[in-house]
Amino acid sequence: MRGANLIHIFFGVLALWSSASCVKAEDPYRFFTWEITYGNIAPLGVTQKGILINGQFPGPTITAVTNDNVYVNVVNKLDEPFLLTWHGIKQRRQSWQDGVLGTNCPIPPGANWTYKMQMKDQIGTYNYYPSTSLHRVAGAYGGLNIYARSVIAIPYPIPVADFTMIVSDWWNKEHKVLKNLLDTSKPLPSPNGLLINGKPSGTIFTGTPGKRYMLRVSNLCVSRSINIGMQGHNMTLVEVEGSHTIQQKYNTFDIHMGQSATFLITLDNQVRDYGIRVSSRFIKPILNATAVLRYAGSQNQVSGPYPSPPSDYHWSMLQARTIKWNLTANAARPNPQGSYHYGMIPIVRTIVLANAPAQINGQTRYTLNGISYENPTTPLKLADYFNIPGVFVMNGIKDSPSGVTPTEGVSVFGFTLHDFVEIVFQNNEKVLQSYHLDGYDFWTVGFANGVWNPSLRNRYNLDDAPTRNTVQVYPMGWSAILIPFDNKGMWNLRSQDWARRYLGQELYIRVWNTEQSLYTEANIPDNAILCGKAKQ
Ligand SMILES: *[C@@H]1O[C@H](CO)[C@@H](O)[C@H](O)[C@H]1NC(C)=O
Ligand SMILES: *[C@@H]1O[C@H](CO)[C@@H](O)[C@H](O)[C@H]1NC(C)=O
Ligand SMILES: *[C@@H]1O[C@H](CO)[C@@H](O)[C@H](O)[C@H]1NC(C)=O
Ligand SMILES: *[C@@H]1O[C@H](CO)[C@@H](O)[C@H](O)[C@H]1NC(C)=O
């Protein structure tokens, strides 16, 4: 079913599609006002200051439909500047709304700012969290689920309801204390526990016997991969980060930092309670959180063992290779995804990015190709817009890791709109890495142990690799992704290991062309906050 000869007109079709949608009846709007406050919470029994949204921890789940306009007015009642970012929301033509310090001035304490986003051409399980400081270890995170429009067929029977599961790691210490540890070159300690929807146990998902439910899991941990498994049921994987997968059953499933996975669960077993277990992976001590899948009418509590996976990286890697793209399924748009044969598009540039710790000016930092990112006081996006010199230079970071002395800097790769690019993440450390790119989905075409070299391209999956927005890189290994840079703007590429990201393991990607057109990039929002050199 994959008409490979459609490749060359793909970008054209995309452009037509977006212009066509500009003259359609207006898409619906959903408005939210969120007050961000400190508040006492005790997820693991120790009362401490958490960050709440409208008094809630975790924050509310946003439910939207493809192409909805979602406006969120964020009122910052903390004592520090604050931003939320919307993980996996592509912000098409709108990097203005991305909510990271390279695109936005932070919302000052006591002020508010309204994100004006469109869920353009997206379906799937996403989430949001704070991008500033170490705020996200204290809360203000939650789920964001986008449903298909009714006119778009989905490749499975419609479930009767959704269960949204936000998994996070938790410390019995306040975010400023943890930040201070990192600022003084001390490691982040092991988390005190794992949470499912804010609790180590006791979350109950109730369903009707015989019916089918959708389980939407986001790994919002800042320091751990997780594995999920449940008693009495295999889980049918149907989607990863907006990409419909070949539907396969899993007994347990690994989800790395920043990734999400969507499963169908059929309540076809005996009427009782079944335990759902989430465990941290690879790093000892292993932490666990549990929840309950309850069949309505159950008289029997959870009992018996939980399914658990082998603890090794090799198993995890083999499992990850079983995740395949369903080439005949629709996505958010009614064109078969497989008609776009990504494996045949010429690559215009290859970037190899290696992560490494470094001592810079007497401080422990983390680098990508030798550069540890430091946020300038002026967002890169605003420097670009107002032509402010001295904030960043493009391509100061090298395309490969060799021969660089570690420094701090403002790494920005420059690309031309529609460049088709290969990025290889090389991990020469003994801990798993996880990387997220804002503004895009990419094909995760290969990952393996060892050091990447061009001859390994012949091992890439060029047929049915899933598209994702976050990719794991196994210890002493590499992962390769292919990206069509078709979304103009300034985009954050970052480690999802949040201590590393805080200490510089991130960079920006500027996707540009000289044509000024609202079809390729929206204007600066009229409510944009100005700061740094953009304020003068
Ligand atoms: C702040 O909130 C008010 C409503 O309370 C709204 O009118 C205003 O546009 C918001 N400010 C920004 C910059 O979004
Ligand atoms: C899950 O799948 C495995 C392998 O197909 C099977 O052996 C097992 O019985 C299944 N478990 C349940 C609860 O259906
Ligand atoms: C792929 O998607 C199609 C819908 O187009 C669906 O009928 C089929 O079951 C899916 N295949 C698998 C193996 O998941
Ligand atoms: C979590 O569960 C695993 C086995 O499933 C066990 O080895 C480990 O000790 C548990 N961790 C804690 C903190 O209880």
Short mmCIF file of C-alpha atoms and ligand atoms in Angstrom, two decimals, residues 192 277-280 285-289 306-309, ligand 4:
data_model
loop_
_atom_site.label_atom_id
_atom_site.label_comp_id
_atom_site.label_asym_id
_atom_site.label_seq_id
_atom_site.Cartn_x
_atom_site.Cartn_y
_atom_site.Cartn_z
CA ASN A 192 12.83 8.45 46.73
CA ARG A 277 3.11 -2.19 38.10
CA VAL A 278 5.55 0.47 36.98
CA SER A 279 9.23 -0.02 37.82
CA SER A 280 12.32 2.03 37.21
CA PRO A 285 17.69 0.60 43.56
CA ILE A 286 14.71 -0.45 41.45
CA LEU A 287 11.71 1.72 42.40
CA ASN A 288 8.11 0.60 42.00
CA ALA A 289 4.70 2.22 41.86
CA TYR A 306 3.24 -9.00 38.78
CA PRO A 307 4.75 -9.73 35.39
CA SER A 308 8.30 -8.46 35.31
CA PRO A 309 10.84 -8.23 32.51
C1 LIG B 4 10.56 -3.24 43.23
O1 LIG B 4 10.23 -4.51 42.73
C2 LIG B 4 11.35 -5.33 42.44
C3 LIG B 4 10.87 -6.66 41.89
O2 LIG B 4 9.78 -6.52 41.07
C4 LIG B 4 12.17 -5.59 43.68
O3 LIG B 4 13.33 -6.31 43.35
C5 LIG B 4 12.56 -4.26 44.32
O4 LIG B 4 13.19 -4.47 45.54
C6 LIG B 4 11.33 -3.38 44.52
N1 LIG B 4 11.80 -2.10 45.02
C7 LIG B 4 11.38 -1.57 46.17
C8 LIG B 4 11.96 -0.23 46.52
O5 LIG B 4 10.56 -2.11 46.89
#
